[in-house]
Amino acid sequence: MASLLFYLLAATALLATLLCITRRSPVHAVIFLINAFFALALMFYLLGAPLIAAWEVIVYAGAIMVLFLFVIMTLELSPDSQRPALSRGQWAPALLLFLLLLVSAGLILTFDPASQASVPLFYASPRSFGAALFDRYGLAVEIVSFQLLFAAAGAYYLGRRRKAHQAEESS
Amino acid sequence: MIVPLNHILLVAAALFFMGLSCTLVRRNLVMILIGVEIMLNAAGLVLVAGSAFWQQLDGQLMVMLIMAVTAAEVAVALAMVVYLHGRTGTIDVNTFKDMQG
């Protein structure tokens, strides 16, 4: 039952992502991506990561994608009028990577016996997650918090400078 | 869980490839950032699957750090998108191919 649910969610995530990357309008793309993130969050839950699943919904779908929507609406972006350029120089690397993906998928499916084994049942409670995080990765938490602070300062700086620029032009 | 690890790896690889092709092919800055998001989520799926497979918490901790890094990256990148749109009135990356430095 759980495996059937997993395959359904995987199909949902793949389909939503495919629709996302082919949309002309960035708003539609973001909505499809939020759909894919919900499916991914449930996959995380099935793989024994309830806290990560909650954060996927809260942080990714709730905060980051809404930030994307805000920017798209602020800039009043219109859908791409022209089709993506079909020049060979741009498609060649994508095709090469697709071939690499096919080859590696075939290798995974045929040769590697270790990965044929089922993923065992696993459940990481938020309590053990927090204990492991602050026991072993306390320094990483501090560095990440500094990084968020710097990012906030950088975003604030970029936003302010543009207003000053416009004020200069209009005066 | 009855799902074999390689099926999860295949799903994650397909997601990663879709994000990569979105980043490479689209000429819209917002769509390029969306492609980066898709790739980061595919990496997170691999980490959570590995965490469950080896019964270790480290993969999930890494996903949490990735989420924080992504939030920082998106904040700066979208501020830059707004800034570039304010300067040139477009977010087509072909406009910025003459940039230096």
PDB file of C-alpha atoms in Angstrom:
ATOM      1  CA  MET A   1       0.000   0.000   0.000  1.00  0.00           C
ATOM      2  CA  ALA A   2       2.715   2.421   0.997  1.00  0.00           C
ATOM      3  CA  SER A   3       4.746   1.548  -2.092  1.00  0.00           C
ATOM      4  CA  LEU A   4       1.731   2.146  -4.346  1.00  0.00           C
ATOM      5  CA  LEU A   5       1.253   5.522  -2.696  1.00  0.00           C
ATOM      6  CA  PHE A   6       4.930   6.276  -3.249  1.00  0.00           C
ATOM      7  CA  TYR A   7       4.750   5.507  -6.962  1.00  0.00           C
ATOM      8  CA  LEU A   8       1.610   7.635  -7.324  1.00  0.00           C
ATOM      9  CA  LEU A   9       3.355  10.527  -5.591  1.00  0.00           C
ATOM     10  CA  ALA A  10       6.465  10.061  -7.711  1.00  0.00           C
ATOM     11  CA  ALA A  11       4.353  10.178 -10.861  1.00  0.00           C
ATOM     12  CA  THR A  12       2.609  13.315  -9.588  1.00  0.00           C
ATOM     13  CA  ALA A  13       5.899  15.018  -8.807  1.00  0.00           C
ATOM     14  CA  LEU A  14       7.427  14.120 -12.165  1.00  0.00           C
ATOM     15  CA  LEU A  15       4.341  15.206 -14.127  1.00  0.00           C
ATOM     16  CA  ALA A  16       3.995  18.480 -12.221  1.00  0.00           C
ATOM     17  CA  THR A  17       7.685  19.250 -12.711  1.00  0.00           C
ATOM     18  CA  LEU A  18       7.445  18.476 -16.406  1.00  0.00           C
ATOM     19  CA  LEU A  19       4.452  20.809 -16.739  1.00  0.00           C
ATOM     20  CA  CYS A  20       6.308  23.396 -14.676  1.00  0.00           C
ATOM     21  CA  ILE A  21       9.372  23.596 -16.889  1.00  0.00           C
ATOM     22  CA  THR A  22       7.340  23.747 -20.100  1.00  0.00           C
ATOM     23  CA  ARG A  23       4.971  26.590 -19.136  1.00  0.00           C
ATOM     24  CA  ARG A  24       5.384  29.940 -20.848  1.00  0.00           C
ATOM     25  CA  SER A  25       3.944  31.937 -17.969  1.00  0.00           C
ATOM     26  CA  PRO A  26       6.128  31.996 -14.825  1.00  0.00           C
ATOM     27  CA  VAL A  27       3.003  32.132 -12.621  1.00  0.00           C
ATOM     28  CA  HIS A  28       1.722  28.811 -13.986  1.00  0.00           C
ATOM     29  CA  ALA A  29       5.196  27.342 -13.594  1.00  0.00           C
ATOM     30  CA  VAL A  30       5.329  28.333  -9.935  1.00  0.00           C
ATOM     31  CA  ILE A  31       1.875  26.877  -9.254  1.00  0.00           C
ATOM     32  CA  PHE A  32       2.851  23.550 -10.835  1.00  0.00           C
ATOM     33  CA  LEU A  33       6.091  23.566  -8.877  1.00  0.00           C
ATOM     34  CA  ILE A  34       4.171  24.038  -5.612  1.00  0.00           C
ATOM     35  CA  ASN A  35       2.106  21.004  -6.635  1.00  0.00           C
ATOM     36  CA  ALA A  36       5.317  19.033  -7.179  1.00  0.00           C
ATOM     37  CA  PHE A  37       6.642  20.159  -3.793  1.00  0.00           C
ATOM     38  CA  PHE A  38       3.527  18.891  -2.026  1.00  0.00           C
ATOM     39  CA  ALA A  39       4.030  15.483  -3.646  1.00  0.00           C
ATOM     40  CA  LEU A  40       7.718  15.570  -2.667  1.00  0.00           C
ATOM     41  CA  ALA A  41       6.785  16.457   0.911  1.00  0.00           C
ATOM     42  CA  LEU A  42       4.591  13.366   1.139  1.00  0.00           C
ATOM     43  CA  MET A  43       7.410  11.276  -0.320  1.00  0.00           C
ATOM     44  CA  PHE A  44       9.685  12.618   2.412  1.00  0.00           C
ATOM     45  CA  TYR A  45       7.078  11.647   4.976  1.00  0.00           C
ATOM     46  CA  LEU A  46       6.863   8.128   3.588  1.00  0.00           C
ATOM     47  CA  LEU A  47      10.655   7.890   3.772  1.00  0.00           C
ATOM     48  CA  GLY A  48      10.547   8.606   7.510  1.00  0.00           C
ATOM     49  CA  ALA A  49      11.277  12.332   7.575  1.00  0.00           C
ATOM     50  CA  PRO A  50       8.161  14.025   9.013  1.00  0.00           C
ATOM     51  CA  LEU A  51      10.024  17.172  10.019  1.00  0.00           C
ATOM     52  CA  ILE A  52      11.549  17.585   6.565  1.00  0.00           C
ATOM     53  CA  ALA A  53       8.108  17.010   5.045  1.00  0.00           C
ATOM     54  CA  ALA A  54       6.630  19.792   7.171  1.00  0.00           C
ATOM     55  CA  TRP A  55       9.478  22.132   6.223  1.00  0.00           C
ATOM     56  CA  GLU A  56       9.093  21.297   2.581  1.00  0.00           C
ATOM     57  CA  VAL A  57       5.542  22.615   2.788  1.00  0.00           C
ATOM     58  CA  ILE A  58       6.264  25.528   5.121  1.00  0.00           C
ATOM     59  CA  VAL A  59       9.598  26.748   3.775  1.00  0.00           C
ATOM     60  CA  TYR A  60       9.599  25.720   0.112  1.00  0.00           C
ATOM     61  CA  ALA A  61       5.944  25.882  -0.880  1.00  0.00           C
ATOM     62  CA  GLY A  62       4.969  28.439   1.735  1.00  0.00           C
ATOM     63  CA  ALA A  63       7.858  30.880   1.740  1.00  0.00           C
ATOM     64  CA  ILE A  64      10.187  30.475  -1.231  1.00  0.00           C
ATOM     65  CA  MET A  65       7.549  29.909  -3.893  1.00  0.00           C
ATOM     66  CA  VAL A  66       5.394  32.704  -2.512  1.00  0.00           C
ATOM     67  CA  LEU A  67       8.460  34.941  -2.752  1.00  0.00           C
ATOM     68  CA  PHE A  68       8.717  33.946  -6.418  1.00  0.00           C
ATOM     69  CA  LEU A  69       5.038  34.810  -6.892  1.00  0.00           C
ATOM     70  CA  PHE A  70       5.554  38.180  -5.206  1.00  0.00           C
ATOM     71  CA  VAL A  71       8.455  39.033  -7.503  1.00  0.00           C
ATOM     72  CA  ILE A  72       6.562  37.902 -10.612  1.00  0.00           C
ATOM     73  CA  MET A  73       3.563  40.009  -9.644  1.00  0.00           C
ATOM     74  CA  THR A  74       5.691  42.998  -8.644  1.00  0.00           C
ATOM     75  CA  LEU A  75       7.478  43.016 -11.981  1.00  0.00           C
ATOM     76  CA  GLU A  76       4.252  42.294 -13.914  1.00  0.00           C
ATOM     77  CA  LEU A  77       6.065  39.743 -16.045  1.00  0.00           C
ATOM     78  CA  SER A  78       4.298  38.756 -19.195  1.00  0.00           C
ATOM     79  CA  PRO A  79       4.565  35.198 -20.512  1.00  0.00           C
ATOM     80  CA  ASP A  80       7.508  34.588 -22.806  1.00  0.00           C
ATOM     81  CA  SER A  81       6.351  35.755 -26.184  1.00  0.00           C
ATOM     82  CA  GLN A  82       8.862  33.822 -28.237  1.00  0.00           C
ATOM     83  CA  ARG A  83       9.515  30.134 -27.967  1.00  0.00           C
ATOM     84  CA  PRO A  84      12.739  29.084 -26.280  1.00  0.00           C
ATOM     85  CA  ALA A  85      15.594  29.329 -28.724  1.00  0.00           C
ATOM     86  CA  LEU A  86      16.087  26.051 -30.522  1.00  0.00           C
ATOM     87  CA  SER A  87      19.679  26.641 -31.539  1.00  0.00           C
ATOM     88  CA  ARG A  88      21.869  23.574 -31.534  1.00  0.00           C
ATOM     89  CA  GLY A  89      24.373  25.116 -29.166  1.00  0.00           C
ATOM     90  CA  GLN A  90      21.764  25.253 -26.424  1.00  0.00           C
ATOM     91  CA  TRP A  91      20.155  21.880 -26.967  1.00  0.00           C
ATOM     92  CA  ALA A  92      23.366  19.877 -27.390  1.00  0.00           C
ATOM     93  CA  PRO A  93      24.372  19.958 -23.700  1.00  0.00           C
ATOM     94  CA  ALA A  94      20.825  19.104 -22.626  1.00  0.00           C
ATOM     95  CA  LEU A  95      20.720  16.139 -24.996  1.00  0.00           C
ATOM     96  CA  LEU A  96      24.145  14.977 -23.837  1.00  0.00           C
ATOM     97  CA  LEU A  97      22.998  15.110 -20.224  1.00  0.00           C
ATOM     98  CA  PHE A  98      19.833  13.229 -21.115  1.00  0.00           C
ATOM     99  CA  LEU A  99      21.927  10.462 -22.635  1.00  0.00           C
ATOM    100  CA  LEU A 100      24.082  10.412 -19.507  1.00  0.00           C
ATOM    101  CA  LEU A 101      20.924  10.119 -17.413  1.00  0.00           C
ATOM    102  CA  LEU A 102      19.683   7.190 -19.490  1.00  0.00           C
ATOM    103  CA  VAL A 103      23.031   5.407 -19.248  1.00  0.00           C
ATOM    104  CA  SER A 104      23.305   5.898 -15.504  1.00  0.00           C
ATOM    105  CA  ALA A 105      19.685   4.813 -15.020  1.00  0.00           C
ATOM    106  CA  GLY A 106      20.387   1.655 -16.969  1.00  0.00           C
ATOM    107  CA  LEU A 107      23.505   1.004 -14.912  1.00  0.00           C
ATOM    108  CA  ILE A 108      21.607   1.504 -11.653  1.00  0.00           C
ATOM    109  CA  LEU A 109      18.816  -0.818 -12.742  1.00  0.00           C
ATOM    110  CA  THR A 110      20.970  -3.608 -14.118  1.00  0.00           C
ATOM    111  CA  PHE A 111      24.279  -3.786 -12.293  1.00  0.00           C
ATOM    112  CA  ASP A 112      24.230  -2.372  -8.790  1.00  0.00           C
ATOM    113  CA  PRO A 113      22.946  -5.133  -6.503  1.00  0.00           C
ATOM    114  CA  ALA A 114      23.182  -3.033  -3.340  1.00  0.00           C
ATOM    115  CA  SER A 115      20.579  -0.542  -4.513  1.00  0.00           C
ATOM    116  CA  GLN A 116      18.092  -3.271  -5.438  1.00  0.00           C
ATOM    117  CA  ALA A 117      17.387  -3.763  -1.737  1.00  0.00           C
ATOM    118  CA  SER A 118      14.265  -2.186  -0.342  1.00  0.00           C
ATOM    119  CA  VAL A 119      14.544   0.877   1.792  1.00  0.00           C
ATOM    120  CA  PRO A 120      13.782  -0.292   5.347  1.00  0.00           C
ATOM    121  CA  LEU A 121      11.211   1.341   7.556  1.00  0.00           C
ATOM    122  CA  PHE A 122      12.645   4.378   9.239  1.00  0.00           C
ATOM    123  CA  TYR A 123      11.153   7.122  11.339  1.00  0.00           C
ATOM    124  CA  ALA A 124      13.118  10.117  12.607  1.00  0.00           C
ATOM    125  CA  SER A 125      11.150  11.788  15.351  1.00  0.00           C
ATOM    126  CA  PRO A 126      11.571  15.554  15.667  1.00  0.00           C
ATOM    127  CA  ARG A 127      13.141  14.960  19.091  1.00  0.00           C
ATOM    128  CA  SER A 128      15.939  12.737  17.796  1.00  0.00           C
ATOM    129  CA  PHE A 129      16.347  15.052  14.804  1.00  0.00           C
ATOM    130  CA  GLY A 130      16.889  18.059  17.037  1.00  0.00           C
ATOM    131  CA  ALA A 131      19.251  16.173  19.344  1.00  0.00           C
ATOM    132  CA  ALA A 132      21.381  15.006  16.419  1.00  0.00           C
ATOM    133  CA  LEU A 133      21.334  18.454  14.833  1.00  0.00           C
ATOM    134  CA  PHE A 134      22.558  20.338  17.867  1.00  0.00           C
ATOM    135  CA  ASP A 135      24.901  17.583  19.074  1.00  0.00           C
ATOM    136  CA  ARG A 136      26.816  17.041  15.869  1.00  0.00           C
ATOM    137  CA  TYR A 137      26.131  20.026  13.639  1.00  0.00           C
ATOM    138  CA  GLY A 138      26.009  22.973  16.017  1.00  0.00           C
ATOM    139  CA  LEU A 139      28.716  24.821  14.110  1.00  0.00           C
ATOM    140  CA  ALA A 140      26.863  24.296  10.811  1.00  0.00           C
ATOM    141  CA  VAL A 141      23.713  25.771  12.351  1.00  0.00           C
ATOM    142  CA  GLU A 142      25.660  28.852  13.411  1.00  0.00           C
ATOM    143  CA  ILE A 143      27.244  29.247   9.966  1.00  0.00           C
ATOM    144  CA  VAL A 144      23.876  28.884   8.254  1.00  0.00           C
ATOM    145  CA  SER A 145      22.336  31.475  10.554  1.00  0.00           C
ATOM    146  CA  PHE A 146      25.143  33.889   9.659  1.00  0.00           C
ATOM    147  CA  GLN A 147      24.556  33.145   6.011  1.00  0.00           C
ATOM    148  CA  LEU A 148      20.851  33.938   6.311  1.00  0.00           C
ATOM    149  CA  LEU A 149      21.723  37.210   7.999  1.00  0.00           C
ATOM    150  CA  PHE A 150      24.158  38.120   5.218  1.00  0.00           C
ATOM    151  CA  ALA A 151      21.595  37.162   2.577  1.00  0.00           C
ATOM    152  CA  ALA A 152      18.978  39.362   4.229  1.00  0.00           C
ATOM    153  CA  ALA A 153      21.449  42.259   4.356  1.00  0.00           C
ATOM    154  CA  GLY A 154      22.396  41.695   0.707  1.00  0.00           C
ATOM    155  CA  ALA A 155      18.798  41.566  -0.447  1.00  0.00           C
ATOM    156  CA  TYR A 156      18.047  44.730   1.521  1.00  0.00           C
ATOM    157  CA  TYR A 157      21.047  46.469  -0.046  1.00  0.00           C
ATOM    158  CA  LEU A 158      20.046  45.494  -3.594  1.00  0.00           C
ATOM    159  CA  GLY A 159      16.474  46.615  -3.014  1.00  0.00           C
ATOM    160  CA  ARG A 160      17.481  49.964  -1.552  1.00  0.00           C
ATOM    161  CA  ARG A 161      20.019  50.783  -4.186  1.00  0.00           C
ATOM    162  CA  ARG A 162      17.488  50.409  -6.960  1.00  0.00           C
ATOM    163  CA  LYS A 163      15.157  52.925  -5.277  1.00  0.00           C
ATOM    164  CA  ALA A 164      18.034  55.403  -4.933  1.00  0.00           C
ATOM    165  CA  HIS A 165      18.869  54.814  -8.609  1.00  0.00           C
ATOM    166  CA  GLN A 166      15.322  55.583  -9.692  1.00  0.00           C
ATOM    167  CA  ALA A 167      15.179  58.640  -7.468  1.00  0.00           C
ATOM    168  CA  GLU A 168      18.370  59.872  -9.127  1.00  0.00           C
ATOM    169  CA  GLU A 169      16.894  59.405 -12.576  1.00  0.00           C
ATOM    170  CA  SER A 170      13.621  61.110 -11.739  1.00  0.00           C
ATOM    171  CA  SER A 171      15.189  64.108 -10.001  1.00  0.00           C
TER     172      SER A 171
ATOM    173  CA  MET B   1       8.868   0.689   3.012  1.00  0.00           C
ATOM    174  CA  ILE B   2       8.797  -1.649   0.044  1.00  0.00           C
ATOM    175  CA  VAL B   3      10.261   0.754  -2.506  1.00  0.00           C
ATOM    176  CA  PRO B   4      13.715  -0.246  -3.754  1.00  0.00           C
ATOM    177  CA  LEU B   5      16.377   2.411  -3.410  1.00  0.00           C
ATOM    178  CA  ASN B   6      17.120   2.494  -7.121  1.00  0.00           C
ATOM    179  CA  HIS B   7      13.558   3.533  -7.948  1.00  0.00           C
ATOM    180  CA  ILE B   8      13.904   6.540  -5.653  1.00  0.00           C
ATOM    181  CA  LEU B   9      17.260   7.314  -7.265  1.00  0.00           C
ATOM    182  CA  LEU B  10      15.650   7.160 -10.696  1.00  0.00           C
ATOM    183  CA  VAL B  11      12.882   9.565  -9.699  1.00  0.00           C
ATOM    184  CA  ALA B  12      15.447  11.944  -8.225  1.00  0.00           C
ATOM    185  CA  ALA B  13      17.649  11.706 -11.320  1.00  0.00           C
ATOM    186  CA  ALA B  14      14.703  12.487 -13.578  1.00  0.00           C
ATOM    187  CA  LEU B  15      13.740  15.468 -11.404  1.00  0.00           C
ATOM    188  CA  PHE B  16      17.339  16.700 -11.427  1.00  0.00           C
ATOM    189  CA  PHE B  17      17.566  16.376 -15.190  1.00  0.00           C
ATOM    190  CA  MET B  18      14.326  18.316 -15.659  1.00  0.00           C
ATOM    191  CA  GLY B  19      15.632  21.113 -13.456  1.00  0.00           C
ATOM    192  CA  LEU B  20      18.942  21.134 -15.293  1.00  0.00           C
ATOM    193  CA  SER B  21      17.307  21.289 -18.715  1.00  0.00           C
ATOM    194  CA  CYS B  22      15.040  24.083 -17.476  1.00  0.00           C
ATOM    195  CA  THR B  23      18.109  26.005 -16.351  1.00  0.00           C
ATOM    196  CA  LEU B  24      19.961  25.409 -19.604  1.00  0.00           C
ATOM    197  CA  VAL B  25      17.175  25.975 -22.112  1.00  0.00           C
ATOM    198  CA  ARG B  26      14.948  28.713 -20.693  1.00  0.00           C
ATOM    199  CA  ARG B  27      15.994  32.324 -21.241  1.00  0.00           C
ATOM    200  CA  ASN B  28      13.867  33.792 -18.468  1.00  0.00           C
ATOM    201  CA  LEU B  29      15.748  34.578 -15.244  1.00  0.00           C
ATOM    202  CA  VAL B  30      12.839  33.498 -13.026  1.00  0.00           C
ATOM    203  CA  MET B  31      12.543  30.184 -14.870  1.00  0.00           C
ATOM    204  CA  ILE B  32      16.283  29.613 -14.462  1.00  0.00           C
ATOM    205  CA  LEU B  33      15.925  30.082 -10.703  1.00  0.00           C
ATOM    206  CA  ILE B  34      12.969  27.672 -10.703  1.00  0.00           C
ATOM    207  CA  GLY B  35      15.197  25.116 -12.431  1.00  0.00           C
ATOM    208  CA  VAL B  36      17.772  25.538  -9.661  1.00  0.00           C
ATOM    209  CA  GLU B  37      15.024  24.934  -7.083  1.00  0.00           C
ATOM    210  CA  ILE B  38      13.989  21.711  -8.810  1.00  0.00           C
ATOM    211  CA  MET B  39      17.592  20.483  -8.811  1.00  0.00           C
ATOM    212  CA  LEU B  40      18.013  21.237  -5.097  1.00  0.00           C
ATOM    213  CA  ASN B  41      14.832  19.317  -4.299  1.00  0.00           C
ATOM    214  CA  ALA B  42      16.020  16.325  -6.291  1.00  0.00           C
ATOM    215  CA  ALA B  43      19.237  16.353  -4.268  1.00  0.00           C
ATOM    216  CA  GLY B  44      17.153  16.523  -1.095  1.00  0.00           C
ATOM    217  CA  LEU B  45      15.158  13.479  -2.174  1.00  0.00           C
ATOM    218  CA  VAL B  46      18.383  11.490  -2.615  1.00  0.00           C
ATOM    219  CA  LEU B  47      19.602  12.595   0.817  1.00  0.00           C
ATOM    220  CA  VAL B  48      16.359  11.610   2.565  1.00  0.00           C
ATOM    221  CA  ALA B  49      16.310   8.260   0.755  1.00  0.00           C
ATOM    222  CA  GLY B  50      19.905   7.587   1.789  1.00  0.00           C
ATOM    223  CA  SER B  51      19.049   8.596   5.323  1.00  0.00           C
ATOM    224  CA  ALA B  52      16.267   6.002   5.415  1.00  0.00           C
ATOM    225  CA  PHE B  53      18.336   3.358   3.636  1.00  0.00           C
ATOM    226  CA  TRP B  54      21.264   3.490   6.066  1.00  0.00           C
ATOM    227  CA  GLN B  55      19.117   4.341   9.113  1.00  0.00           C
ATOM    228  CA  GLN B  56      21.194   7.447   9.803  1.00  0.00           C
ATOM    229  CA  LEU B  57      19.913  10.947  10.502  1.00  0.00           C
ATOM    230  CA  ASP B  58      22.722  12.810   8.720  1.00  0.00           C
ATOM    231  CA  GLY B  59      20.959  12.907   5.355  1.00  0.00           C
ATOM    232  CA  GLN B  60      17.927  14.618   6.813  1.00  0.00           C
ATOM    233  CA  LEU B  61      20.128  17.103   8.660  1.00  0.00           C
ATOM    234  CA  MET B  62      21.834  17.888   5.359  1.00  0.00           C
ATOM    235  CA  VAL B  63      18.431  18.539   3.754  1.00  0.00           C
ATOM    236  CA  MET B  64      17.665  21.040   6.496  1.00  0.00           C
ATOM    237  CA  LEU B  65      20.933  22.860   5.799  1.00  0.00           C
ATOM    238  CA  ILE B  66      20.160  22.792   2.058  1.00  0.00           C
ATOM    239  CA  MET B  67      16.788  24.412   2.752  1.00  0.00           C
ATOM    240  CA  ALA B  68      18.429  27.231   4.713  1.00  0.00           C
ATOM    241  CA  VAL B  69      21.032  27.761   1.991  1.00  0.00           C
ATOM    242  CA  THR B  70      18.267  27.779  -0.634  1.00  0.00           C
ATOM    243  CA  ALA B  71      16.299  30.405   1.273  1.00  0.00           C
ATOM    244  CA  ALA B  72      19.380  32.640   1.393  1.00  0.00           C
ATOM    245  CA  GLU B  73      20.161  32.040  -2.275  1.00  0.00           C
ATOM    246  CA  VAL B  74      16.615  32.784  -3.396  1.00  0.00           C
ATOM    247  CA  ALA B  75      16.453  35.993  -1.354  1.00  0.00           C
ATOM    248  CA  VAL B  76      19.612  37.393  -2.953  1.00  0.00           C
ATOM    249  CA  ALA B  77      18.838  36.086  -6.444  1.00  0.00           C
ATOM    250  CA  LEU B  78      15.310  37.503  -6.516  1.00  0.00           C
ATOM    251  CA  ALA B  79      16.550  40.855  -5.185  1.00  0.00           C
ATOM    252  CA  MET B  80      19.007  40.829  -8.069  1.00  0.00           C
ATOM    253  CA  VAL B  81      16.218  39.981 -10.522  1.00  0.00           C
ATOM    254  CA  VAL B  82      14.207  42.951  -9.266  1.00  0.00           C
ATOM    255  CA  TYR B  83      17.297  45.157  -9.519  1.00  0.00           C
ATOM    256  CA  LEU B  84      18.090  44.079 -13.086  1.00  0.00           C
ATOM    257  CA  HIS B  85      14.451  44.503 -14.098  1.00  0.00           C
ATOM    258  CA  GLY B  86      14.549  48.015 -12.671  1.00  0.00           C
ATOM    259  CA  ARG B  87      17.647  48.848 -14.690  1.00  0.00           C
ATOM    260  CA  THR B  88      16.814  47.296 -18.052  1.00  0.00           C
ATOM    261  CA  GLY B  89      13.064  46.595 -17.962  1.00  0.00           C
ATOM    262  CA  THR B  90      13.493  42.936 -18.925  1.00  0.00           C
ATOM    263  CA  ILE B  91      14.634  39.678 -17.357  1.00  0.00           C
ATOM    264  CA  ASP B  92      15.660  37.943 -20.559  1.00  0.00           C
ATOM    265  CA  VAL B  93      19.185  36.651 -19.955  1.00  0.00           C
ATOM    266  CA  ASN B  94      20.233  37.443 -23.526  1.00  0.00           C
ATOM    267  CA  THR B  95      20.007  41.103 -22.526  1.00  0.00           C
ATOM    268  CA  PHE B  96      22.772  40.617 -19.995  1.00  0.00           C
ATOM    269  CA  LYS B  97      25.258  38.711 -22.138  1.00  0.00           C
ATOM    270  CA  ASP B  98      27.424  41.810 -22.534  1.00  0.00           C
ATOM    271  CA  MET B  99      28.016  42.060 -18.812  1.00  0.00           C
ATOM    272  CA  GLN B 100      31.628  42.030 -17.685  1.00  0.00           C
ATOM    273  CA  GLY B 101      33.224  41.214 -14.378  1.00  0.00           C
TER     274      GLY B 101
END
